[in-house]
Coordinates of C-alpha atoms in Angstrom, one line a residue:
Chain B
X1 CA 4.0 85.5 -10.6
X2 CA 7.5 84.1 -10.5
X3 CA 6.9 80.4 -9.8
X4 CA 4.8 77.9 -11.7
X5 CA 3.5 76.5 -8.3
X6 CA 1.7 79.8 -7.7
X7 CA 0.0 79.6 -11.1
X8 CA -1.1 76.1 -10.2
X9 CA -2.4 77.2 -6.7
X10 CA -4.3 80.0 -8.3
X11 CA -5.9 77.9 -11.1
X12 CA -6.8 75.0 -8.7
X13 CA -8.5 77.5 -6.4
X14 CA -11.0 78.0 -9.3
X15 CA -11.9 74.3 -9.0
X16 CA -12.3 74.7 -5.2
X17 CA -14.6 77.7 -5.7
X18 CA -16.6 75.7 -8.3
X19 CA -17.5 73.4 -5.4
X20 CA -15.5 70.4 -6.7
X21 CA -15.3 67.3 -4.5
X22 CA -12.6 65.5 -6.5
X23 CA -9.7 67.4 -8.1
X24 CA -6.9 65.8 -10.1
X25 CA -3.8 67.8 -10.6
X26 CA -1.0 66.5 -12.8
X27 CA 2.3 68.1 -14.0
X28 CA 4.3 66.1 -16.4
X29 CA 7.7 67.3 -17.6
X30 CA 8.8 65.5 -20.7
X31 CA 11.2 66.5 -23.4
X32 CA 10.4 70.1 -24.5
X33 CA 7.2 70.4 -22.6
X34 CA 5.7 70.8 -19.2
X35 CA 2.0 69.9 -19.3
X36 CA -0.2 70.9 -16.4
X37 CA -3.7 69.4 -16.2
X38 CA -6.5 70.1 -13.7
X39 CA -9.7 68.0 -13.8
X40 CA -12.5 68.7 -11.4
X41 CA -16.2 67.7 -10.8
X42 CA -17.2 71.3 -9.9
X43 CA -20.2 73.2 -11.3
X44 CA -18.6 73.8 -14.6
X45 CA -19.0 76.8 -16.9
X46 CA -21.7 77.8 -19.4
X47 CA -20.6 78.3 -23.0
X48 CA -21.0 82.1 -22.3
X49 CA -18.6 82.0 -19.4
X50 CA -16.1 79.8 -21.2
X51 CA -16.0 82.2 -24.1
X52 CA -15.2 85.1 -21.8
X53 CA -12.7 83.2 -19.7
X54 CA -9.5 84.7 -21.1
X55 CA -10.9 88.2 -20.9
X56 CA -9.3 89.9 -17.9
X57 CA -12.4 92.1 -17.5
X58 CA -14.6 89.1 -16.9
X59 CA -15.1 87.6 -13.5
X60 CA -17.9 86.0 -11.6
X61 CA -16.7 87.4 -8.3
X62 CA -18.4 90.4 -6.7
X63 CA -15.5 92.0 -4.9
X64 CA -13.7 93.4 -8.0
X65 CA -14.2 93.7 -11.7
X66 CA -11.2 91.9 -13.0
X67 CA -10.3 88.2 -13.2
X68 CA -6.6 87.6 -13.9
X69 CA -6.1 83.9 -13.1
X70 CA -6.7 82.3 -16.5
X71 CA -5.3 85.3 -18.5
X72 CA -2.0 85.1 -16.5
X73 CA -1.7 81.4 -17.2
X74 CA -2.5 81.8 -20.8
X75 CA 0.1 84.6 -21.1
X76 CA 2.8 82.4 -19.5
X77 CA 1.9 79.4 -21.8
X78 CA 1.8 81.5 -25.0
X79 CA 5.1 83.3 -24.2
X80 CA 6.8 79.9 -24.0
X81 CA 5.3 78.6 -27.2
X82 CA 2.6 76.6 -25.4
X83 CA -1.2 76.9 -25.1
X84 CA -4.1 76.5 -22.7
X85 CA -7.2 74.4 -23.5
X86 CA -10.3 74.3 -21.4
X87 CA -13.3 72.0 -21.6
X88 CA -16.2 72.4 -19.3
X89 CA -19.6 71.0 -18.8
X90 CA -22.0 73.2 -16.7
X91 CA -24.2 71.6 -14.1
X92 CA -27.4 72.8 -16.0
X93 CA -26.4 70.7 -19.0
X94 CA -25.4 67.4 -17.5
X95 CA -25.1 65.6 -14.2
X96 CA -21.6 64.7 -15.3
X97 CA -20.3 68.2 -14.9
X98 CA -16.9 69.8 -14.3
X99 CA -13.9 71.4 -15.9
X100 CA -10.7 70.2 -17.4
X101 CA -7.9 72.5 -18.1
X102 CA -4.7 71.5 -20.0
X103 CA -1.8 74.0 -20.2
X104 CA 1.4 73.4 -22.0
X105 CA 4.6 75.3 -21.5
X106 CA 7.9 75.3 -23.3
X107 CA 9.9 74.3 -20.2
X108 CA 13.3 75.3 -21.6
X109 CA 12.0 78.6 -23.0
X110 CA 13.8 81.6 -21.6
X111 CA 10.5 83.2 -20.6
X112 CA 9.4 80.1 -18.5
X113 CA 9.4 80.4 -14.7
X114 CA 10.9 77.9 -12.2
X115 CA 8.6 75.2 -10.9
X116 CA 9.0 76.5 -7.4
X117 CA 7.6 75.2 -4.2
X118 CA 5.0 72.7 -5.4
X119 CA 4.9 71.1 -2.0
X120 CA 3.9 74.5 -0.5
X121 CA 1.0 74.7 -3.1
X122 CA -0.3 71.2 -2.3
X123 CA -0.1 71.9 1.4
X124 CA -2.0 75.2 1.0
X125 CA -4.7 73.5 -1.0
X126 CA -5.3 70.8 1.5
X127 CA -5.1 73.2 4.4
X128 CA -7.8 75.3 2.8
X129 CA -10.1 72.4 1.7
X130 CA -9.3 69.2 3.7
X131 CA -12.6 67.6 2.6
X132 CA -11.7 67.8 -1.1
X133 CA -10.2 64.6 -2.5
X134 CA -7.1 66.0 -4.3
X135 CA -5.1 63.6 -6.4
X136 CA -1.7 65.0 -7.2
X137 CA 1.0 63.8 -9.5
X138 CA 4.2 65.6 -10.6
X139 CA 6.6 63.7 -12.8
X140 CA 9.9 65.3 -13.8
X141 CA 13.6 64.7 -14.2
X142 CA 14.5 62.1 -11.7
X143 CA 11.2 62.1 -9.6
X144 CA 7.6 60.9 -9.8
X145 CA 5.7 62.4 -6.9
X146 CA 2.2 61.1 -6.1
X147 CA -0.3 62.0 -3.4
X148 CA -3.9 60.7 -3.2
X149 CA -5.9 62.3 -0.4
X150 CA -8.3 59.3 -0.5
X151 CA -5.5 57.0 0.6
X152 CA -4.6 59.3 3.5
X153 CA -8.3 59.6 4.6
X154 CA -8.6 55.8 4.6
X155 CA -5.7 55.7 7.0
X156 CA -6.9 58.6 9.2
X157 CA -10.6 57.6 9.4
X158 CA -13.4 60.1 9.9
X159 CA -12.3 61.9 13.1
X160 CA -9.1 63.4 11.9
X161 CA -9.0 66.2 9.3
X162 CA -6.2 66.5 6.8
X163 CA -5.8 70.1 7.9
X164 CA -4.6 69.0 11.3
X165 CA -1.0 70.6 11.7
X166 CA 0.6 67.2 12.5
X167 CA -1.0 65.7 9.4
X168 CA 0.1 68.6 7.2
X169 CA 3.6 68.3 8.5
X170 CA 3.6 64.7 7.6
X171 CA 2.2 65.4 4.0
X172 CA 5.0 68.0 3.6
X173 CA 7.7 65.5 4.4
X174 CA 6.0 62.8 2.4
X175 CA 6.1 65.0 -0.7
X176 CA 9.6 66.4 -0.1
X177 CA 10.9 62.8 0.3
X178 CA 9.5 61.9 -3.1
X179 CA 11.0 65.0 -4.7
X180 CA 14.5 64.0 -3.6
X181 CA 14.5 60.2 -3.9
X182 CA 18.3 60.1 -3.6
X183 CA 18.1 61.6 -0.1
X184 CA 16.8 58.4 1.6
Chain H
X1 CA 11.0 57.7 3.3
X2 CA 7.8 58.7 5.0
X3 CA 5.3 55.8 5.1
X4 CA 1.6 55.4 5.6
X5 CA 2.4 53.5 8.7
X6 CA 3.8 56.7 10.2
X7 CA 0.6 58.4 9.3
X8 CA -1.2 55.7 11.2
X9 CA 1.0 56.4 14.2
X10 CA 0.0 60.1 14.0
X11 CA -3.6 59.1 13.9
X12 CA -3.3 57.0 17.0
X13 CA -1.5 59.7 18.9
X14 CA -4.1 62.3 17.9
X15 CA -7.3 60.5 18.5
X16 CA -7.4 61.3 22.3
X17 CA -6.4 64.9 21.7
X18 CA -8.9 65.6 19.0
X19 CA -11.8 64.3 21.1
X20 CA -10.9 66.7 23.9
X21 CA -10.9 69.7 21.7
X22 CA -13.7 72.1 22.3
X23 CA -15.3 74.4 19.8
X24 CA -13.5 75.9 16.8
X25 CA -11.5 78.4 18.7
X26 CA -11.7 82.0 20.1
X27 CA -9.4 83.5 17.5
X28 CA -9.7 83.1 13.7
X29 CA -6.9 84.1 11.4
X30 CA -8.1 84.5 7.8
X31 CA -5.7 84.8 4.9
X32 CA -6.8 86.1 1.5
X33 CA -5.9 83.5 -1.2
X34 CA -7.3 84.8 -4.4
X35 CA -5.1 85.6 -7.5
X36 CA -4.2 89.0 -6.0
X37 CA -3.2 87.5 -2.7
X38 CA -1.2 84.6 -4.2
X39 CA 0.6 86.9 -6.6
X40 CA 1.6 89.2 -3.7
X41 CA 3.0 86.4 -1.6
X42 CA 0.1 85.0 0.5
X43 CA 1.2 81.4 0.3
X44 CA 4.3 81.8 2.6
X45 CA 2.2 84.0 4.9
X46 CA -0.5 81.3 5.3
X47 CA 2.1 78.7 5.9
X48 CA 3.9 80.8 8.5
X49 CA 0.6 81.2 10.4
X50 CA -0.2 77.5 10.1
X51 CA 3.2 76.4 11.3
X52 CA 3.6 79.1 13.9
X53 CA 0.2 78.3 15.6
X54 CA 1.0 74.7 15.6
X55 CA 4.6 75.1 17.0
X56 CA 3.4 77.4 19.7
X57 CA 0.7 74.8 20.7
X58 CA -2.1 77.3 20.1
X59 CA -4.1 75.0 17.9
X60 CA -6.9 74.5 20.4
X61 CA -8.1 78.0 20.4
X62 CA -6.7 79.6 17.2
X63 CA -8.0 78.6 13.8
X64 CA -6.2 79.5 10.5
X65 CA -8.4 79.6 7.4
X66 CA -8.4 80.9 3.9
X67 CA -10.7 83.3 2.0
X68 CA -11.0 84.8 -1.4
X69 CA -10.4 88.4 -2.5
X70 CA -11.9 91.1 -0.2
X71 CA -11.5 93.9 -2.6
X72 CA -8.3 95.7 -1.6
X73 CA -5.9 93.9 -3.9
X74 CA -3.3 96.6 -3.8
X75 CA -2.8 95.8 0.0
X76 CA -2.3 92.1 -0.4
X77 CA -1.3 89.8 1.3
X78 CA -4.2 90.7 3.6
X79 CA -4.8 88.9 6.9
X80 CA -7.8 89.4 9.1
X81 CA -7.8 88.4 12.8
X82 CA -11.2 87.9 14.4
X83 CA -11.3 87.7 18.2
X84 CA -14.3 86.9 20.4
X85 CA -15.9 90.2 21.6
X86 CA -13.2 92.4 20.0
X87 CA -13.0 94.4 16.8
X88 CA -11.6 92.8 13.7
X89 CA -7.9 93.6 12.9
X90 CA -6.9 93.9 9.3
X91 CA -3.2 93.4 8.5
X92 CA -2.0 94.5 5.1
X93 CA 1.2 93.8 3.0
X94 CA 2.0 90.8 5.1
X95 CA 5.2 88.7 5.0
X96 CA 6.1 85.5 6.7
X97 CA 8.3 87.4 9.1
X98 CA 5.5 89.8 10.0
X99 CA 3.3 86.8 10.6
X100 CA 5.7 85.5 13.2
X101 CA 5.6 88.8 14.9
X102 CA 1.8 89.0 14.8
X103 CA 1.6 85.5 16.5
X104 CA 4.1 86.6 19.2
X105 CA 2.7 90.0 20.0
X106 CA -1.0 89.8 19.0
X107 CA -2.1 86.2 19.2
X108 CA 0.0 85.4 22.2
X109 CA 0.4 88.9 23.7
X110 CA -3.0 90.2 23.0
X111 CA -1.9 93.5 21.4
X112 CA -2.3 94.1 17.7
X113 CA 0.8 95.1 15.9
X114 CA -0.6 98.5 14.8
X115 CA 2.1 99.4 12.3
X116 CA 1.1 96.5 10.0
X117 CA -2.7 97.2 10.1
X118 CA -4.7 98.9 7.4
X119 CA -5.1 101.8 9.7
X120 CA -1.4 102.6 9.4
X121 CA -1.6 103.0 5.6
X122 CA -3.7 106.2 5.8
X123 CA -6.1 104.7 3.3

């Protein structure tokens, strides 16, 4: 994949499929590193699943026999001198279950990819799962973008979904404005 | 800068509209958004459908949703169109431009764009 935003979309989809209600996504670019963190309250993984996670021939899905999401992410991280760490508590172990993934990339490394269309990724996630409370933050050179779906839901009330096209269009502009603070 | 007040204005404008809306739509457009779809370019395809349906004012009877991998990864981005009382149409190797054409000819015009369907790939 040629944009970091696509890796982010792909990895966060795992949290969505794990049945999470709250998903925190953060991307912090500082000095040498870009650190991407996802924290969810989904069903989590067993130790067995966690061990096999970076094996491309392991997947829980039924439609095909390979799972490339985490292996792709790990490959990009390691190619740029970074790493991926995943902690997970399965729902059979504790009521306080979920998964936290931290990926670190050497952001100036020649093998790193452009950040790409992060707004497109956030819009796609909200469109697909408007009921999930996504909290998004991306801090980089000259911008600090934040979006909290709880805040938007508090304004919209119960009747209106975040997936309504008018609302998605507003979110898109809201994010784009924050990405280019000089363009006020 | 966009403000939450503007979102409030959108809410007030929409409230009447949403309450009139009936059912979930006669046409459902489903875009595959697993790793295979995303890597092949499904995100712009999805967004083209969402925006196109909204711009054409078709939101009342067309629903755009996402799904996982349906098992034909080599043909991603895959888009399925479900219509009431009709056979499902499966589009393969989609792009944002093809999505616009599908909205125009199939969703609005009622005729599937056969050259983009899986049938045209001689699977």
